[in-house]
Amino acid sequence: MDPCRTKSSRQGVNPVKSAADVTFVMIKPDGVQRGLIGEVISRLEKKGLKLVAAKLECIPEPRVIEQYAEHLEKPFFPSLRAYIMSGPCFLMVWEGRGAVAVVRRLVGTTNPTEADPGTIRGDLALDIGRNVVHASDSETSAEREIALHFRAEEVISYVRTDDAALYE
Ligand code: IDP
Ligand code: MG
């Protein structure tokens, strides 16, 4: 096969097939304050994932509560809410094959002291209450969280020139 495909044939490459291929990722205030936005983006970009939405935002309380609704009754919820509202977060949507599961693996387990080296939390954090990033834990969560934080027109669908090199 000719490795030098034409532009028009590259535009036909559509590796994104299902809801599992789109996920919500958020750099929490500790990550923003520590100057880790670039580091986190770089790791996801190098994996081959495509950034399709991004914004820096101080998330208002009702949205923080909705984001973490499953933890509302947990003893750590008040400190989690205060942490997430302590400064701007960097909110993103990432696309790519199996993005939901792939990003969770790249992020590492919730407690950074137990997270594997090579993961974002394993390499960049020490405290469960300051673990740098959030990533959706399922397709359902991803859909819910993207809709919670982004308007449809803020999520950009585009072909990246390296899509053809990333996928068979
Ligand atoms: P996840 O971020 O890996 O999905 P979750 O269990 O959904 O982990 O918890 C959401 C966030 O709540 C965590 O990322 C962390 O910031 C915070 N959190 C979870 N468990 C604790 C805890 O025991 N103490 C303090 N903060 C916690
Ligand atoms: Mg979670």
PDB file of C-alpha atoms and ligand atoms in Angstrom:
ATOM      1  CA  MET A   1       0.000   0.000   0.000  1.00  0.00           C
ATOM      2  CA  ASP A   2       1.188   3.478  -0.821  1.00  0.00           C
ATOM      3  CA  PRO A   3       2.320   5.000   2.519  1.00  0.00           C
ATOM      4  CA  CYS A   4       1.901   8.496   1.102  1.00  0.00           C
ATOM      5  CA  ARG A   5      -1.843   8.752   0.991  1.00  0.00           C
ATOM      6  CA  THR A   6      -3.511  11.751  -0.550  1.00  0.00           C
ATOM      7  CA  LYS A   7      -5.078  14.419   1.611  1.00  0.00           C
ATOM      8  CA  SER A   8      -8.543  13.395   0.478  1.00  0.00           C
ATOM      9  CA  SER A   9      -8.032   9.736   1.480  1.00  0.00           C
ATOM     10  CA  ARG A  10      -6.662  10.842   4.896  1.00  0.00           C
ATOM     11  CA  GLN A  11      -9.788  12.857   5.472  1.00  0.00           C
ATOM     12  CA  GLY A  12     -11.726   9.599   5.201  1.00  0.00           C
ATOM     13  CA  VAL A  13     -10.045   8.204   8.349  1.00  0.00           C
ATOM     14  CA  ASN A  14     -12.539   8.198  11.200  1.00  0.00           C
ATOM     15  CA  PRO A  15     -11.086   6.250  14.131  1.00  0.00           C
ATOM     16  CA  VAL A  16     -13.764   7.416  16.577  1.00  0.00           C
ATOM     17  CA  LYS A  17     -16.614   4.941  16.603  1.00  0.00           C
ATOM     18  CA  SER A  18     -18.434   4.994  19.952  1.00  0.00           C
ATOM     19  CA  ALA A  19     -19.123   6.829  23.199  1.00  0.00           C
ATOM     20  CA  ALA A  20     -16.138   5.011  24.734  1.00  0.00           C
ATOM     21  CA  ASP A  21     -13.911   7.072  22.461  1.00  0.00           C
ATOM     22  CA  VAL A  22     -14.643  10.462  24.048  1.00  0.00           C
ATOM     23  CA  THR A  23     -13.847  11.425  27.640  1.00  0.00           C
ATOM     24  CA  PHE A  24     -13.831  14.359  30.055  1.00  0.00           C
ATOM     25  CA  VAL A  25     -10.538  15.289  31.757  1.00  0.00           C
ATOM     26  CA  MET A  26     -10.009  18.105  34.224  1.00  0.00           C
ATOM     27  CA  ILE A  27      -6.768  19.461  35.666  1.00  0.00           C
ATOM     28  CA  LYS A  28      -7.719  20.335  39.235  1.00  0.00           C
ATOM     29  CA  PRO A  29      -6.636  23.568  40.977  1.00  0.00           C
ATOM     30  CA  ASP A  30      -3.458  21.978  42.428  1.00  0.00           C
ATOM     31  CA  GLY A  31      -2.370  20.963  38.925  1.00  0.00           C
ATOM     32  CA  VAL A  32      -3.070  24.444  37.563  1.00  0.00           C
ATOM     33  CA  GLN A  33      -1.223  26.113  40.480  1.00  0.00           C
ATOM     34  CA  ARG A  34       1.773  23.797  40.062  1.00  0.00           C
ATOM     35  CA  GLY A  35       2.101  24.596  36.371  1.00  0.00           C
ATOM     36  CA  LEU A  36       1.193  21.070  35.250  1.00  0.00           C
ATOM     37  CA  ILE A  37      -1.326  21.932  32.495  1.00  0.00           C
ATOM     38  CA  GLY A  38       1.292  21.495  29.785  1.00  0.00           C
ATOM     39  CA  GLU A  39       2.657  18.272  31.302  1.00  0.00           C
ATOM     40  CA  VAL A  40      -0.783  16.644  31.446  1.00  0.00           C
ATOM     41  CA  ILE A  41      -1.762  17.779  27.944  1.00  0.00           C
ATOM     42  CA  SER A  42       1.585  16.590  26.611  1.00  0.00           C
ATOM     43  CA  ARG A  43       1.102  13.074  28.010  1.00  0.00           C
ATOM     44  CA  LEU A  44      -2.380  12.742  26.484  1.00  0.00           C
ATOM     45  CA  GLU A  45      -1.239  14.209  23.158  1.00  0.00           C
ATOM     46  CA  LYS A  46       1.761  11.884  22.946  1.00  0.00           C
ATOM     47  CA  LYS A  47      -0.513   8.882  23.480  1.00  0.00           C
ATOM     48  CA  GLY A  48      -2.293   9.940  20.288  1.00  0.00           C
ATOM     49  CA  LEU A  49      -5.450  11.344  21.815  1.00  0.00           C
ATOM     50  CA  LYS A  50      -6.997  14.401  20.196  1.00  0.00           C
ATOM     51  CA  LEU A  51      -8.000  17.499  22.179  1.00  0.00           C
ATOM     52  CA  VAL A  52     -11.491  18.523  21.040  1.00  0.00           C
ATOM     53  CA  ALA A  53     -12.471  21.057  23.750  1.00  0.00           C
ATOM     54  CA  ALA A  54     -10.645  23.044  26.452  1.00  0.00           C
ATOM     55  CA  LYS A  55     -11.180  25.950  28.828  1.00  0.00           C
ATOM     56  CA  LEU A  56      -9.815  27.445  32.051  1.00  0.00           C
ATOM     57  CA  GLU A  57     -12.642  27.994  34.488  1.00  0.00           C
ATOM     58  CA  CYS A  58     -13.526  28.590  38.143  1.00  0.00           C
ATOM     59  CA  ILE A  59     -16.317  26.029  38.409  1.00  0.00           C
ATOM     60  CA  PRO A  60     -19.402  27.360  40.218  1.00  0.00           C
ATOM     61  CA  GLU A  61     -20.574  25.419  43.278  1.00  0.00           C
ATOM     62  CA  PRO A  62     -23.754  23.884  41.777  1.00  0.00           C
ATOM     63  CA  ARG A  63     -21.680  22.351  38.984  1.00  0.00           C
ATOM     64  CA  VAL A  64     -19.041  21.066  41.422  1.00  0.00           C
ATOM     65  CA  ILE A  65     -21.838  19.377  43.385  1.00  0.00           C
ATOM     66  CA  GLU A  66     -23.256  17.843  40.198  1.00  0.00           C
ATOM     67  CA  GLN A  67     -19.819  16.740  39.032  1.00  0.00           C
ATOM     68  CA  TYR A  68     -19.236  14.853  42.291  1.00  0.00           C
ATOM     69  CA  ALA A  69     -22.879  13.906  43.054  1.00  0.00           C
ATOM     70  CA  GLU A  70     -21.886  10.284  43.804  1.00  0.00           C
ATOM     71  CA  HIS A  71     -19.665  11.510  46.670  1.00  0.00           C
ATOM     72  CA  LEU A  72     -22.151  13.934  48.255  1.00  0.00           C
ATOM     73  CA  GLU A  73     -22.579  11.840  51.415  1.00  0.00           C
ATOM     74  CA  LYS A  74     -18.902  10.917  51.805  1.00  0.00           C
ATOM     75  CA  PRO A  75     -16.986  12.399  54.765  1.00  0.00           C
ATOM     76  CA  PHE A  76     -14.422  13.946  52.401  1.00  0.00           C
ATOM     77  CA  PHE A  77     -17.028  15.757  50.288  1.00  0.00           C
ATOM     78  CA  PRO A  78     -16.768  19.196  52.007  1.00  0.00           C
ATOM     79  CA  SER A  79     -12.986  19.239  51.589  1.00  0.00           C
ATOM     80  CA  LEU A  80     -13.300  17.950  47.994  1.00  0.00           C
ATOM     81  CA  ARG A  81     -15.746  20.757  47.168  1.00  0.00           C
ATOM     82  CA  ALA A  82     -13.465  23.375  48.771  1.00  0.00           C
ATOM     83  CA  TYR A  83     -10.439  21.959  46.898  1.00  0.00           C
ATOM     84  CA  ILE A  84     -12.145  22.013  43.495  1.00  0.00           C
ATOM     85  CA  MET A  85     -13.390  25.574  44.156  1.00  0.00           C
ATOM     86  CA  SER A  86     -10.020  26.835  45.456  1.00  0.00           C
ATOM     87  CA  GLY A  87      -8.942  28.137  42.033  1.00  0.00           C
ATOM     88  CA  PRO A  88      -9.341  27.691  38.309  1.00  0.00           C
ATOM     89  CA  CYS A  89      -9.532  24.222  36.779  1.00  0.00           C
ATOM     90  CA  PHE A  90      -8.568  23.344  33.209  1.00  0.00           C
ATOM     91  CA  LEU A  91     -11.430  21.423  31.599  1.00  0.00           C
ATOM     92  CA  MET A  92     -10.963  19.301  28.490  1.00  0.00           C
ATOM     93  CA  VAL A  93     -12.594  16.787  26.207  1.00  0.00           C
ATOM     94  CA  TRP A  94     -10.306  14.190  24.611  1.00  0.00           C
ATOM     95  CA  GLU A  95     -11.089  11.866  21.756  1.00  0.00           C
ATOM     96  CA  GLY A  96      -9.442   8.653  20.553  1.00  0.00           C
ATOM     97  CA  ARG A  97      -9.969   4.897  20.427  1.00  0.00           C
ATOM     98  CA  GLY A  98     -11.052   3.656  23.855  1.00  0.00           C
ATOM     99  CA  ALA A  99     -10.402   7.130  25.313  1.00  0.00           C
ATOM    100  CA  VAL A 100     -12.383   6.600  28.546  1.00  0.00           C
ATOM    101  CA  ALA A 101     -10.392   3.529  29.638  1.00  0.00           C
ATOM    102  CA  VAL A 102      -7.110   4.667  28.096  1.00  0.00           C
ATOM    103  CA  VAL A 103      -7.149   7.981  29.983  1.00  0.00           C
ATOM    104  CA  ARG A 104      -8.058   6.314  33.294  1.00  0.00           C
ATOM    105  CA  ARG A 105      -4.982   4.101  32.910  1.00  0.00           C
ATOM    106  CA  LEU A 106      -2.767   7.073  32.030  1.00  0.00           C
ATOM    107  CA  VAL A 107      -4.116   8.965  35.084  1.00  0.00           C
ATOM    108  CA  GLY A 108      -3.526   6.125  37.569  1.00  0.00           C
ATOM    109  CA  THR A 109      -5.351   5.103  40.743  1.00  0.00           C
ATOM    110  CA  THR A 110      -7.100   7.668  42.956  1.00  0.00           C
ATOM    111  CA  ASN A 111      -4.493   7.606  45.733  1.00  0.00           C
ATOM    112  CA  PRO A 112      -1.211   8.893  44.256  1.00  0.00           C
ATOM    113  CA  THR A 113       0.887   7.059  46.845  1.00  0.00           C
ATOM    114  CA  GLU A 114      -0.397   3.805  45.311  1.00  0.00           C
ATOM    115  CA  ALA A 115      -0.518   4.920  41.681  1.00  0.00           C
ATOM    116  CA  ASP A 116       1.920   3.195  39.328  1.00  0.00           C
ATOM    117  CA  PRO A 117       5.040   5.061  38.222  1.00  0.00           C
ATOM    118  CA  GLY A 118       4.511   6.286  34.680  1.00  0.00           C
ATOM    119  CA  THR A 119       0.961   7.416  35.417  1.00  0.00           C
ATOM    120  CA  ILE A 120       0.098  11.082  35.928  1.00  0.00           C
ATOM    121  CA  ARG A 121      -0.830  10.617  39.601  1.00  0.00           C
ATOM    122  CA  GLY A 122       2.023   8.140  40.146  1.00  0.00           C
ATOM    123  CA  ASP A 123       4.591  10.590  38.822  1.00  0.00           C
ATOM    124  CA  LEU A 124       3.187  13.966  39.861  1.00  0.00           C
ATOM    125  CA  ALA A 125       1.318  13.703  43.184  1.00  0.00           C
ATOM    126  CA  LEU A 126       1.492  12.390  46.762  1.00  0.00           C
ATOM    127  CA  ASP A 127      -1.886  13.103  48.393  1.00  0.00           C
ATOM    128  CA  ILE A 128      -5.345  11.670  47.589  1.00  0.00           C
ATOM    129  CA  GLY A 129      -6.813  15.112  48.278  1.00  0.00           C
ATOM    130  CA  ARG A 130      -4.429  16.758  45.778  1.00  0.00           C
ATOM    131  CA  ASN A 131      -4.286  14.278  42.909  1.00  0.00           C
ATOM    132  CA  VAL A 132      -3.925  16.737  39.989  1.00  0.00           C
ATOM    133  CA  VAL A 133      -6.511  15.370  37.567  1.00  0.00           C
ATOM    134  CA  HIS A 134     -10.017  14.082  37.142  1.00  0.00           C
ATOM    135  CA  ALA A 135     -10.979  11.679  34.349  1.00  0.00           C
ATOM    136  CA  SER A 136     -14.372  10.126  33.605  1.00  0.00           C
ATOM    137  CA  ASP A 137     -14.671   6.562  34.917  1.00  0.00           C
ATOM    138  CA  SER A 138     -17.162   5.205  32.345  1.00  0.00           C
ATOM    139  CA  GLU A 139     -18.899   6.035  29.074  1.00  0.00           C
ATOM    140  CA  THR A 140     -21.976   7.120  31.010  1.00  0.00           C
ATOM    141  CA  SER A 141     -19.944   9.439  33.252  1.00  0.00           C
ATOM    142  CA  ALA A 142     -18.092  10.861  30.255  1.00  0.00           C
ATOM    143  CA  GLU A 143     -21.332  11.710  28.461  1.00  0.00           C
ATOM    144  CA  ARG A 144     -22.800  13.252  31.604  1.00  0.00           C
ATOM    145  CA  GLU A 145     -19.679  15.248  32.504  1.00  0.00           C
ATOM    146  CA  ILE A 146     -19.082  16.587  28.975  1.00  0.00           C
ATOM    147  CA  ALA A 147     -22.711  17.764  28.812  1.00  0.00           C
ATOM    148  CA  LEU A 148     -22.385  19.274  32.314  1.00  0.00           C
ATOM    149  CA  HIS A 149     -19.336  21.410  31.513  1.00  0.00           C
ATOM    150  CA  PHE A 150     -19.468  22.097  27.763  1.00  0.00           C
ATOM    151  CA  ARG A 151     -22.031  23.403  25.312  1.00  0.00           C
ATOM    152  CA  ALA A 152     -22.259  21.265  22.168  1.00  0.00           C
ATOM    153  CA  GLU A 153     -20.666  23.990  20.018  1.00  0.00           C
ATOM    154  CA  GLU A 154     -17.603  24.127  22.312  1.00  0.00           C
ATOM    155  CA  VAL A 155     -16.640  20.577  21.319  1.00  0.00           C
ATOM    156  CA  ILE A 156     -14.840  20.726  17.976  1.00  0.00           C
ATOM    157  CA  SER A 157     -14.870  17.849  15.513  1.00  0.00           C
ATOM    158  CA  TYR A 158     -11.863  17.923  13.206  1.00  0.00           C
ATOM    159  CA  VAL A 159      -9.457  15.691  11.323  1.00  0.00           C
ATOM    160  CA  ARG A 160      -5.867  15.827  12.538  1.00  0.00           C
ATOM    161  CA  THR A 161      -3.210  15.127   9.946  1.00  0.00           C
ATOM    162  CA  ASP A 162      -1.652  12.353  12.057  1.00  0.00           C
ATOM    163  CA  ASP A 163      -4.911  10.365  12.414  1.00  0.00           C
ATOM    164  CA  ALA A 164      -3.847   8.288   9.416  1.00  0.00           C
ATOM    165  CA  ALA A 165      -0.520   7.397  11.073  1.00  0.00           C
ATOM    166  CA  LEU A 166      -2.079   6.596  14.463  1.00  0.00           C
ATOM    167  CA  TYR A 167      -4.672   4.036  13.387  1.00  0.00           C
ATOM    168  CA  GLU A 168      -4.336   0.960  11.181  1.00  0.00           C
TER     169      GLU A 168
HETATM  170  P1  IDP B   1     -11.268   9.265  40.947  1.00  0.00           P
HETATM  171  O1  IDP B   1     -10.929  10.731  40.853  1.00  0.00           O
HETATM  172  O2  IDP B   1     -10.034   8.402  40.778  1.00  0.00           O
HETATM  173  O3  IDP B   1     -12.394   8.856  40.026  1.00  0.00           O
HETATM  174  P2  IDP B   1     -13.174   9.068  43.127  1.00  0.00           P
HETATM  175  O4  IDP B   1     -13.293   7.901  44.073  1.00  0.00           O
HETATM  176  O5  IDP B   1     -14.250   9.255  42.128  1.00  0.00           O
HETATM  177  O6  IDP B   1     -11.734   8.982  42.425  1.00  0.00           O
HETATM  178  O7  IDP B   1     -13.045  10.380  44.014  1.00  0.00           O
HETATM  179  C1  IDP B   1     -13.160  11.652  43.441  1.00  0.00           C
HETATM  180  C2  IDP B   1     -12.124  12.560  44.037  1.00  0.00           C
HETATM  181  O8  IDP B   1     -12.421  12.757  45.417  1.00  0.00           O
HETATM  182  C3  IDP B   1     -10.697  12.004  44.038  1.00  0.00           C
HETATM  183  O9  IDP B   1     -10.030  12.196  42.801  1.00  0.00           O
HETATM  184  C4  IDP B   1     -10.068  12.785  45.164  1.00  0.00           C
HETATM  185  O10 IDP B   1      -9.751  14.114  44.729  1.00  0.00           O
HETATM  186  C5  IDP B   1     -11.227  12.876  46.150  1.00  0.00           C
HETATM  187  N1  IDP B   1     -11.176  11.792  47.143  1.00  0.00           N
HETATM  188  C6  IDP B   1     -11.575  10.512  46.968  1.00  0.00           C
HETATM  189  N2  IDP B   1     -11.392   9.792  48.086  1.00  0.00           N
HETATM  190  C7  IDP B   1     -10.867  10.651  48.986  1.00  0.00           C
HETATM  191  C8  IDP B   1     -10.443  10.516  50.359  1.00  0.00           C
HETATM  192  O11 IDP B   1     -10.528   9.440  50.964  1.00  0.00           O
HETATM  193  N3  IDP B   1      -9.939  11.654  50.953  1.00  0.00           N
HETATM  194  C9  IDP B   1      -9.841  12.844  50.311  1.00  0.00           C
HETATM  195  N4  IDP B   1     -10.227  13.016  49.045  1.00  0.00           N
HETATM  196  C10 IDP B   1     -10.723  11.941  48.381  1.00  0.00           C
HETATM  197 MG    MG B   2     -14.427   9.282  40.059  1.00  0.00          MG
END
